[in-house]
PDB file of C-alpha atoms in Angstrom:
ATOM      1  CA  UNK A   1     105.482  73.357 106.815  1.00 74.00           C
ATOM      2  CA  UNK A   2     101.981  74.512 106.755  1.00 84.00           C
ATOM      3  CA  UNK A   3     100.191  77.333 107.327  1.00 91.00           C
ATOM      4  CA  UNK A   4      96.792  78.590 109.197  1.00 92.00           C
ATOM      5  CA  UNK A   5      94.147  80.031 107.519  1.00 95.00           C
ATOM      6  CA  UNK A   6      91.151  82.261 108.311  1.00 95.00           C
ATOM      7  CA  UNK A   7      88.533  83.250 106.043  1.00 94.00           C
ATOM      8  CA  UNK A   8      87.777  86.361 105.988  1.00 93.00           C
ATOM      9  CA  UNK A   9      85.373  87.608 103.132  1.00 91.00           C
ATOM     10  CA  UNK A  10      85.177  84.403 101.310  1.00 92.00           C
ATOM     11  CA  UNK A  11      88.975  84.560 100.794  1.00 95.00           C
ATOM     12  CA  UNK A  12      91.792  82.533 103.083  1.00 96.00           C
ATOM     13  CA  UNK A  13      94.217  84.658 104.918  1.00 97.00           C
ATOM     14  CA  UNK A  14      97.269  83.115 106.688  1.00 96.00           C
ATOM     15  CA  UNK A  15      97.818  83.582 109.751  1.00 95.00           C
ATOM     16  CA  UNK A  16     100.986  84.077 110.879  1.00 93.00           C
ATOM     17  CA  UNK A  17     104.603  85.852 111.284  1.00 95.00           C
ATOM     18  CA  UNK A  18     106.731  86.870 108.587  1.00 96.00           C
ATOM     19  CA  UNK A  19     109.605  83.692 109.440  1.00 96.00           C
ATOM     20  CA  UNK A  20     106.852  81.478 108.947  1.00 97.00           C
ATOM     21  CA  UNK A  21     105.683  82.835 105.897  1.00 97.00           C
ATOM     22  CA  UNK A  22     109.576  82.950 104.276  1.00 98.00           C
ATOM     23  CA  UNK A  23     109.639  80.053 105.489  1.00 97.00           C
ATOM     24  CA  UNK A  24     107.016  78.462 103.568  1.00 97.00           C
ATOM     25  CA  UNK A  25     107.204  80.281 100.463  1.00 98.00           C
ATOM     26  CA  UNK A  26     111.335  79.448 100.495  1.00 98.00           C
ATOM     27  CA  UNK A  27     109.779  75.538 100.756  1.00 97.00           C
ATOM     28  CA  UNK A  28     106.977  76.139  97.889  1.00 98.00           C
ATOM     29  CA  UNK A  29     109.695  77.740  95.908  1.00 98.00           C
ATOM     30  CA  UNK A  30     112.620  74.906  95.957  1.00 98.00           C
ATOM     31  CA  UNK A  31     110.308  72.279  95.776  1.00 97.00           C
ATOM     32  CA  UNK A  32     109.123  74.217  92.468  1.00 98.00           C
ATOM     33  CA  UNK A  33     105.632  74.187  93.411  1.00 97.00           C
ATOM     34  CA  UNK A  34     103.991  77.023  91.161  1.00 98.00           C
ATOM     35  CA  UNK A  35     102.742  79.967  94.066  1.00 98.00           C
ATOM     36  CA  UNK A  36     100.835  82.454  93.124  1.00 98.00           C
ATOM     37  CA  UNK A  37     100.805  84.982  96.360  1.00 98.00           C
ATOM     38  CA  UNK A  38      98.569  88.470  96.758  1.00 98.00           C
ATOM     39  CA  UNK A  39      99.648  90.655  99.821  1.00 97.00           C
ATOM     40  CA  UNK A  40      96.290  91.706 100.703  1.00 95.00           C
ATOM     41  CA  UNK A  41      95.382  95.307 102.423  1.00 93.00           C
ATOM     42  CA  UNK A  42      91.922  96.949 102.877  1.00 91.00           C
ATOM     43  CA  UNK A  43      91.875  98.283  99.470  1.00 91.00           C
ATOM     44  CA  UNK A  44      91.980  94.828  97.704  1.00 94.00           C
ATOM     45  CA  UNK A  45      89.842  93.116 100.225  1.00 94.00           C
ATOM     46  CA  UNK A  46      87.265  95.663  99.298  1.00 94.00           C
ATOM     47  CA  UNK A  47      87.751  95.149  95.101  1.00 94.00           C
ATOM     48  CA  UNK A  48      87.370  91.777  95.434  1.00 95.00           C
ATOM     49  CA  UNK A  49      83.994  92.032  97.504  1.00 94.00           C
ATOM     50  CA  UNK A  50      82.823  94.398  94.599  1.00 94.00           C
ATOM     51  CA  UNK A  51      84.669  92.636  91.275  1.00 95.00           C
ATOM     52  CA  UNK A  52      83.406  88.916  90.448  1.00 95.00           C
ATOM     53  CA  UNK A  53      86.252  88.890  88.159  1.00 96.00           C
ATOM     54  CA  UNK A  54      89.094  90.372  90.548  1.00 97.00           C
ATOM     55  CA  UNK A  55      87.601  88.198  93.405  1.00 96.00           C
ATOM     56  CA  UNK A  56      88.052  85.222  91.321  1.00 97.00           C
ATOM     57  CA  UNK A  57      91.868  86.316  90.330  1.00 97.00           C
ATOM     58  CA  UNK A  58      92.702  86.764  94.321  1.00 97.00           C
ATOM     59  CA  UNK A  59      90.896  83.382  95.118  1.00 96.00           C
ATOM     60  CA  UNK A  60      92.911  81.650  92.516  1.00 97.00           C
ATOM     61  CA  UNK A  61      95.879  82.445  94.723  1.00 97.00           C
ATOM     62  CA  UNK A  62      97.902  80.093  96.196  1.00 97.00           C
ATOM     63  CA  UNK A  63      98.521  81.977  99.700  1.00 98.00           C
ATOM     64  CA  UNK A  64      97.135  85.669 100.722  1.00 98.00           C
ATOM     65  CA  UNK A  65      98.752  87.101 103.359  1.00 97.00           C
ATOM     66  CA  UNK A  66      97.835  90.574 105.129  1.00 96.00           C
ATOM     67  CA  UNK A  67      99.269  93.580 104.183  1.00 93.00           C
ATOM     68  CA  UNK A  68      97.704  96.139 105.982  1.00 84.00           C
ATOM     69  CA  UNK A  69      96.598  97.231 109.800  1.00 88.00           C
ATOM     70  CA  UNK A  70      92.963  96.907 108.758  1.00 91.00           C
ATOM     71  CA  UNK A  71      93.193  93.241 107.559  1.00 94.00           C
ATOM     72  CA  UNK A  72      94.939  92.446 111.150  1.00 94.00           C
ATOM     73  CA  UNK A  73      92.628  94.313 112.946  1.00 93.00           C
ATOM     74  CA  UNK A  74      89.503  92.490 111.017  1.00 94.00           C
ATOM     75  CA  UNK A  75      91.351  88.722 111.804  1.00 94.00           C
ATOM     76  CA  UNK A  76      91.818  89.771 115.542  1.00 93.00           C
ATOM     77  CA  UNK A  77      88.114  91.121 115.820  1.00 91.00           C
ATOM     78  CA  UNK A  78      86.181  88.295 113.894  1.00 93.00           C
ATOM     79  CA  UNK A  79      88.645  85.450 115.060  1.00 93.00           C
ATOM     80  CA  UNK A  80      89.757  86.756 118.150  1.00 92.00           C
ATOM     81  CA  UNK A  81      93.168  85.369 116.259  1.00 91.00           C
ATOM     82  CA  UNK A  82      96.509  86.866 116.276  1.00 90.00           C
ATOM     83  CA  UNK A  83      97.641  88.190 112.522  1.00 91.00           C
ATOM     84  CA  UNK A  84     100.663  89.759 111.822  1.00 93.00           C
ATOM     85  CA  UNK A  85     101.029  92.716 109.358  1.00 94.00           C
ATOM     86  CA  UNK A  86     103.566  91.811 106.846  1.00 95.00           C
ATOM     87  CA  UNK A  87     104.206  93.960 103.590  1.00 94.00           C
ATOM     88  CA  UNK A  88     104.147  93.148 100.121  1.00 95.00           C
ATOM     89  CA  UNK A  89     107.710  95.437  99.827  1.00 95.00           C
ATOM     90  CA  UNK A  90     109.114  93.791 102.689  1.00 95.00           C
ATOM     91  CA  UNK A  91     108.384  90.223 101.278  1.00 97.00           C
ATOM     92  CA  UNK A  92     109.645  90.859  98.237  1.00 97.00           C
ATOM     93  CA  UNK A  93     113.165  92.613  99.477  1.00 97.00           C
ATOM     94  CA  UNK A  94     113.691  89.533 101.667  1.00 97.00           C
ATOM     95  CA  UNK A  95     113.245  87.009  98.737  1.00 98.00           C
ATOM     96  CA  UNK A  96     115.935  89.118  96.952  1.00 97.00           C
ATOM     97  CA  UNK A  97     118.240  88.889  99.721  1.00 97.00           C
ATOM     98  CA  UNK A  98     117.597  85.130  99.866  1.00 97.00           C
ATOM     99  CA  UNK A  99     117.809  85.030  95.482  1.00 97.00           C
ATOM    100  CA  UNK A 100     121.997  84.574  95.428  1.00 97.00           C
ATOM    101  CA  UNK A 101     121.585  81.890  98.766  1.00 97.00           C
ATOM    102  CA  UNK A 102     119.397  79.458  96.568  1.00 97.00           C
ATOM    103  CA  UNK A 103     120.376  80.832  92.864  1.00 97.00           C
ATOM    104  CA  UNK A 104     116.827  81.971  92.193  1.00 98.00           C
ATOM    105  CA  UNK A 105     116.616  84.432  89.276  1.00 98.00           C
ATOM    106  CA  UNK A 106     114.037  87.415  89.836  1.00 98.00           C
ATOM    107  CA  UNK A 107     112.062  89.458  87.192  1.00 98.00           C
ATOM    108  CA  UNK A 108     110.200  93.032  87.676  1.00 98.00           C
ATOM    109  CA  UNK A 109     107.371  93.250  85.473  1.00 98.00           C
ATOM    110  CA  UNK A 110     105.815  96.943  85.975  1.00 97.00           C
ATOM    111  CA  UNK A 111     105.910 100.828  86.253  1.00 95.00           C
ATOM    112  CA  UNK A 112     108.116 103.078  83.830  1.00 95.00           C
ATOM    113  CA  UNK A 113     110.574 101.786  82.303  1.00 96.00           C
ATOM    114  CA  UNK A 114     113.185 103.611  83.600  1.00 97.00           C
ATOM    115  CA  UNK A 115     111.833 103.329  87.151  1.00 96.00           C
ATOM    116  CA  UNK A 116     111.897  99.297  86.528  1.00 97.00           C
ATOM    117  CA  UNK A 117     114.961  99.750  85.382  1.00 97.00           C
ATOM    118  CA  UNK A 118     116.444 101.918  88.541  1.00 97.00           C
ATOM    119  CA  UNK A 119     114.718  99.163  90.812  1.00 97.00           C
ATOM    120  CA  UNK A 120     116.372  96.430  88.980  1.00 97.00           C
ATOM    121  CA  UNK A 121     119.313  98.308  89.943  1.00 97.00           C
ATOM    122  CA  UNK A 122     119.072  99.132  92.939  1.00 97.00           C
ATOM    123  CA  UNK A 123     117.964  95.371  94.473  1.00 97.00           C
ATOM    124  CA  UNK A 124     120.737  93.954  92.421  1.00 96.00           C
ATOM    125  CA  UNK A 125     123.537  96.577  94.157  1.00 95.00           C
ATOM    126  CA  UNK A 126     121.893  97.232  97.421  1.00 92.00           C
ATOM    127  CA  UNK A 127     120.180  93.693  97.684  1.00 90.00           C
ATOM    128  CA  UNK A 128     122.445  90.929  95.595  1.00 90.00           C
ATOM    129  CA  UNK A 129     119.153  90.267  94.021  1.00 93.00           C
ATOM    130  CA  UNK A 130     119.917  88.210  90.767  1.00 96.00           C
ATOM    131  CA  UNK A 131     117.398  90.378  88.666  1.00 97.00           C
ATOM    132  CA  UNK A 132     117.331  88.321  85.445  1.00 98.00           C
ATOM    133  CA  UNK A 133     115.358  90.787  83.064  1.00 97.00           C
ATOM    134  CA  UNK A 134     112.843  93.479  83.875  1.00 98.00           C
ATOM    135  CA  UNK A 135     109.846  94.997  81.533  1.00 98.00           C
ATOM    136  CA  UNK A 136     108.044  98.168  82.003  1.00 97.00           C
ATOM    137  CA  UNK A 137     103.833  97.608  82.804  1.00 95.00           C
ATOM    138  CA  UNK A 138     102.330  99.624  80.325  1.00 94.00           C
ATOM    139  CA  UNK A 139     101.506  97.293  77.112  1.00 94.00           C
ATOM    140  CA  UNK A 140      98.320  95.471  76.291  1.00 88.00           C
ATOM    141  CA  UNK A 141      97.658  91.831  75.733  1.00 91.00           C
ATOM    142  CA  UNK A 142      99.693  88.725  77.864  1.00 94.00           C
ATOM    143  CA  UNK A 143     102.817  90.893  77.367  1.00 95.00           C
ATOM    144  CA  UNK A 144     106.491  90.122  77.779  1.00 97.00           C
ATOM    145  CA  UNK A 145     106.133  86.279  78.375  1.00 97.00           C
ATOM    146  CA  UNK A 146     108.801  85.132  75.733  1.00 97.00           C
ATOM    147  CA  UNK A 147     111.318  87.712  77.560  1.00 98.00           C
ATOM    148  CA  UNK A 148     110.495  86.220  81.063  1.00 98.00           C
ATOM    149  CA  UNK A 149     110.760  82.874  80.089  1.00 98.00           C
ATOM    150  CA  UNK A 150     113.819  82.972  77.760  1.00 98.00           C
ATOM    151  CA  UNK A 151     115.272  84.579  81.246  1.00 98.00           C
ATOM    152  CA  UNK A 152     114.334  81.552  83.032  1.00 97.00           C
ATOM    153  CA  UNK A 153     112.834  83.524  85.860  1.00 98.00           C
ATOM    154  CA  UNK A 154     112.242  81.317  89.422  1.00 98.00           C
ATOM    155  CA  UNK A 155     110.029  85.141  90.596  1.00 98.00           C
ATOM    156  CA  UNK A 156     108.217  87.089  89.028  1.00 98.00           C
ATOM    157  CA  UNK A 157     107.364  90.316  91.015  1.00 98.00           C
ATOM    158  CA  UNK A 158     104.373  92.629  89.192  1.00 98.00           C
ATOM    159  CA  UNK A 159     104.106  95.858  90.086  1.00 97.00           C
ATOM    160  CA  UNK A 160     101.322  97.211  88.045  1.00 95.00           C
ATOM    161  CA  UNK A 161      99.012  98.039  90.591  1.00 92.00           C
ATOM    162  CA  UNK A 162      95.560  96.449  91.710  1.00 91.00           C
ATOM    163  CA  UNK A 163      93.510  95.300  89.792  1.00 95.00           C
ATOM    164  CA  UNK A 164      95.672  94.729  86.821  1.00 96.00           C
ATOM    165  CA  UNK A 165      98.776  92.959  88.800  1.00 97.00           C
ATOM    166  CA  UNK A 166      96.292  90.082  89.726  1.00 98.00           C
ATOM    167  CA  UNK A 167      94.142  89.719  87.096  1.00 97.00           C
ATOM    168  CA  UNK A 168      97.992  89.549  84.926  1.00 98.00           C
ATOM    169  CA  UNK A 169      99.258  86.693  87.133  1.00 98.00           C
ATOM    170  CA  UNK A 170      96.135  84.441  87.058  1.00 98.00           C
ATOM    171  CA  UNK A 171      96.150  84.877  83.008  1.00 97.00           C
ATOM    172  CA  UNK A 172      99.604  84.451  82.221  1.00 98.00           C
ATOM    173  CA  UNK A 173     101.622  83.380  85.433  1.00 98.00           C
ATOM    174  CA  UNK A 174     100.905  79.827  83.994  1.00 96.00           C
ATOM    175  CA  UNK A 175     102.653  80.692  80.691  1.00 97.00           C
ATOM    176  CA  UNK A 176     105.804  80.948  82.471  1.00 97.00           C
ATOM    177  CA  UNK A 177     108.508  78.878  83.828  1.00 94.00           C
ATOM    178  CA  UNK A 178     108.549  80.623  86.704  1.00 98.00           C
ATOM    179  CA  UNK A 179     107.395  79.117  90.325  1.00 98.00           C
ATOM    180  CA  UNK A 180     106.640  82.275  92.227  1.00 98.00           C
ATOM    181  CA  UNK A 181     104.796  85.715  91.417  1.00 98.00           C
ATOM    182  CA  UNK A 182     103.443  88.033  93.779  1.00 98.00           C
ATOM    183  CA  UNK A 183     101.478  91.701  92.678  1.00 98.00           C
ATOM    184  CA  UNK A 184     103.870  94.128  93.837  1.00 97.00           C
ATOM    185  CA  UNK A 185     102.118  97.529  93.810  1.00 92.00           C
ATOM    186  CA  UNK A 186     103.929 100.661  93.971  1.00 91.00           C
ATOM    187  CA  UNK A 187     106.930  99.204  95.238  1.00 94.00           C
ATOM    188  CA  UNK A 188     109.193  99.866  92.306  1.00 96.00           C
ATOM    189  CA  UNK A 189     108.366 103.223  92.463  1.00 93.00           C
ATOM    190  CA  UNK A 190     109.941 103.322  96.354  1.00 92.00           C
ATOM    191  CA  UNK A 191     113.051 100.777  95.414  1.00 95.00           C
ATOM    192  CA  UNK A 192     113.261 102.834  91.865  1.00 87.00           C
ATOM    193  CA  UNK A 193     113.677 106.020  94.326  1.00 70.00           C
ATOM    194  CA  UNK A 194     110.863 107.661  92.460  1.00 72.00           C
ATOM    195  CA  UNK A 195     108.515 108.130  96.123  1.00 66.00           C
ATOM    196  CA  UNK A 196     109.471 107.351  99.350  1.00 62.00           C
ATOM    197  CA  UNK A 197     108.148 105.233 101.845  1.00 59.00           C
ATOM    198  CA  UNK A 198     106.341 106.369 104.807  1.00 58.00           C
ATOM    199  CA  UNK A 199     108.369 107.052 107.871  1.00 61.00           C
ATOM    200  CA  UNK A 200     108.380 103.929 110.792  1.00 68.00           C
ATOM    201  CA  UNK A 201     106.883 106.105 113.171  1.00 55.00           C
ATOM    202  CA  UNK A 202     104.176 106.369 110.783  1.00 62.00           C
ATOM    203  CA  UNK A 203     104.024 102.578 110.097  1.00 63.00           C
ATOM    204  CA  UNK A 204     103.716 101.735 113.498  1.00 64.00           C
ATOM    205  CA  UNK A 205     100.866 104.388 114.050  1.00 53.00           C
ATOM    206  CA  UNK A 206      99.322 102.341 111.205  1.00 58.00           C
ATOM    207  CA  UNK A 207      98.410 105.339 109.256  1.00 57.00           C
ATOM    208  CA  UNK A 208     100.771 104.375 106.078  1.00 62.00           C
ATOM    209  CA  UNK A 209      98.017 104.059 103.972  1.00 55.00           C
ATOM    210  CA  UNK A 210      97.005 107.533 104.655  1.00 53.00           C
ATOM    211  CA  UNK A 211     100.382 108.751 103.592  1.00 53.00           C
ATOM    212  CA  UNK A 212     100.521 106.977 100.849  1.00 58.00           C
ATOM    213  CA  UNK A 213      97.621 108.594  99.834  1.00 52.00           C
ATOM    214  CA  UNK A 214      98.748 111.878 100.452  1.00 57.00           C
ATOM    215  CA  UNK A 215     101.792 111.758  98.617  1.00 58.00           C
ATOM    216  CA  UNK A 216      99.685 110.528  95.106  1.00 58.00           C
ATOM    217  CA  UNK A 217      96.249 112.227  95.871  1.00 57.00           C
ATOM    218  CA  UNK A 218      95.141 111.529  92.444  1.00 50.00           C
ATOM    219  CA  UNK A 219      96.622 107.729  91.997  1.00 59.00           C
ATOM    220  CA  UNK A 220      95.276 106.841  95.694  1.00 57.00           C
ATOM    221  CA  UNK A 221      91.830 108.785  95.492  1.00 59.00           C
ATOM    222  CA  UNK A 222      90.023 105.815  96.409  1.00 69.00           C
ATOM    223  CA  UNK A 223      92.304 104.636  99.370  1.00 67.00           C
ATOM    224  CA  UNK A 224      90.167 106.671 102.184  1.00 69.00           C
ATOM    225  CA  UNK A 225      87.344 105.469 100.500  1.00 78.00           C
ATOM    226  CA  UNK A 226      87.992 101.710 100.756  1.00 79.00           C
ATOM    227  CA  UNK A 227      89.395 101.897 104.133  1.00 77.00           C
ATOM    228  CA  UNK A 228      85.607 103.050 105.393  1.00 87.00           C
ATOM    229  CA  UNK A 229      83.834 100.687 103.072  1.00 89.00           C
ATOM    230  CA  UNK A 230      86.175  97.557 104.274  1.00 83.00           C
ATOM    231  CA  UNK A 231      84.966  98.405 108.467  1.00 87.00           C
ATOM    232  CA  UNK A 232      81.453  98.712 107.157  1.00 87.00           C
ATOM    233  CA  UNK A 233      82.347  95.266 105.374  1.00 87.00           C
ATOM    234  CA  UNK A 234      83.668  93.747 108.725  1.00 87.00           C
ATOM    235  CA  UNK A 235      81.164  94.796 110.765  1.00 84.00           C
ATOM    236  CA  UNK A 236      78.553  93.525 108.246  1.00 81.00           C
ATOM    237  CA  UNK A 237      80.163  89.931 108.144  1.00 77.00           C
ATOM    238  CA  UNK A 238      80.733  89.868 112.241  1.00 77.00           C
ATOM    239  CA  UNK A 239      76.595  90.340 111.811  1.00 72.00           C
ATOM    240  CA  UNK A 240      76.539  87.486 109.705  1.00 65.00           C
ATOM    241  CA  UNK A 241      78.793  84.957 112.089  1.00 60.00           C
TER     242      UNK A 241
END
């Protein structure tokens, strides 16, 4: 199947629901078609419009998909096009579901290693993910490629945060024999049980990001920050159309 796409900020965003986009990477994946995938929200729409070299990492992607109210909001506004919100967390918990259907082996590259290692856990008993290995995010250098591949990974979820999750996969996804990778975030740290996630009610009021933010002040200082500095951007670019 294929996709629509919308530029927004010299990157292509699908467009569409969250069946559709299981759908397709479920196709990429069995076909073994390498996929490199970046969930995008305001916050990395706004580092790639300021980072040559993070921009290039996210354009190298093989399908960017929003993640995030603001990214919706900007398709709807620019394209007059209907976008769907669909999370990064919520991707990657429905490819683990899906791992012991098609016997697709999953790797968590990222965090502490004993909150890696309580996520690993937890998608394996609460999920049926077949988690194949899992390494902690904090080295330097390409990192734990001989592990992942002698693990014969199909996924490779990072969750070392942005920029470094993307900038990893573009370097070293390549060095793998795995098919699929996809920058993760924090999302160990919910699935690990070390934070929660936001309440629904505050999902829907699309005010997650603000939460998030509250919860790790310090980690997420930059979150209200981008979220002003990505509207500027959209307005800017609507100027520009």
């Amino acid at each position: 199947m294929n996709l629509k796409f919308v530029e927004l900020f010299d990157l292509p965003i699908a467009v569409c629901n969250e069946e559709e986009l299981i759908e397709y990477i479920v196709q990429r994946i069995n076909n073994r078609q390498k996929t490199f995938a970046v969930s995008a929200n305001a916050s990395i729409m706004v580092r790639a419009c300021e980072n040559e070299l993070y921009k290039a990492a996210v354009k190298s992607a093989d399908l960017i998909f929003p993640d995030g109210s603001g990214v919706v909001w900007a398709i709807k506004k620019l394209y007059d096009e209907k976008a769907f919100r669909i999370t990064g967390i919520d991707t990657m918990l429905k490819l683990c579901k899906l791992s012991p259907v098609y016997g697709w082996k999953v790797f968590l590259l990222g965090a502490r290693q004993e909150v890696v290692e309580k996520a690993a856990k937890n998608l394996s008993q609460k999920y049926g993910a077949i988690i194949c290995g899992y390494h902690h995010g904090y080295f330097n250098g390409p990192g734990p490629i001989e592990m992942i591949n002698e693990s014969k990974a199909d996924i490779i979820f990072v969750g070392m945060g942005v920029p470094k999750q993307e900038l990893w996969i573009k370097e070293n996804f390549f060095k793998t024999t795995a098919v699929f990778a996809m920058g993760v975030g924090g999302s160990f740290d919910v699935i690990g049980e070390k934070k929660k996630r936001a309440p629904e009610w505050i999902q829907k009021a699309k005010l997650e990001w603000l939460y998030r933010f509250l919860q790790s002040p310090l980690e997420k200082k930059n979150v209200p920050g981008d979220v002003l500095k990505f509207l500027i951007l959209v307005h800017k670019y609507r100027n520009l159309k």
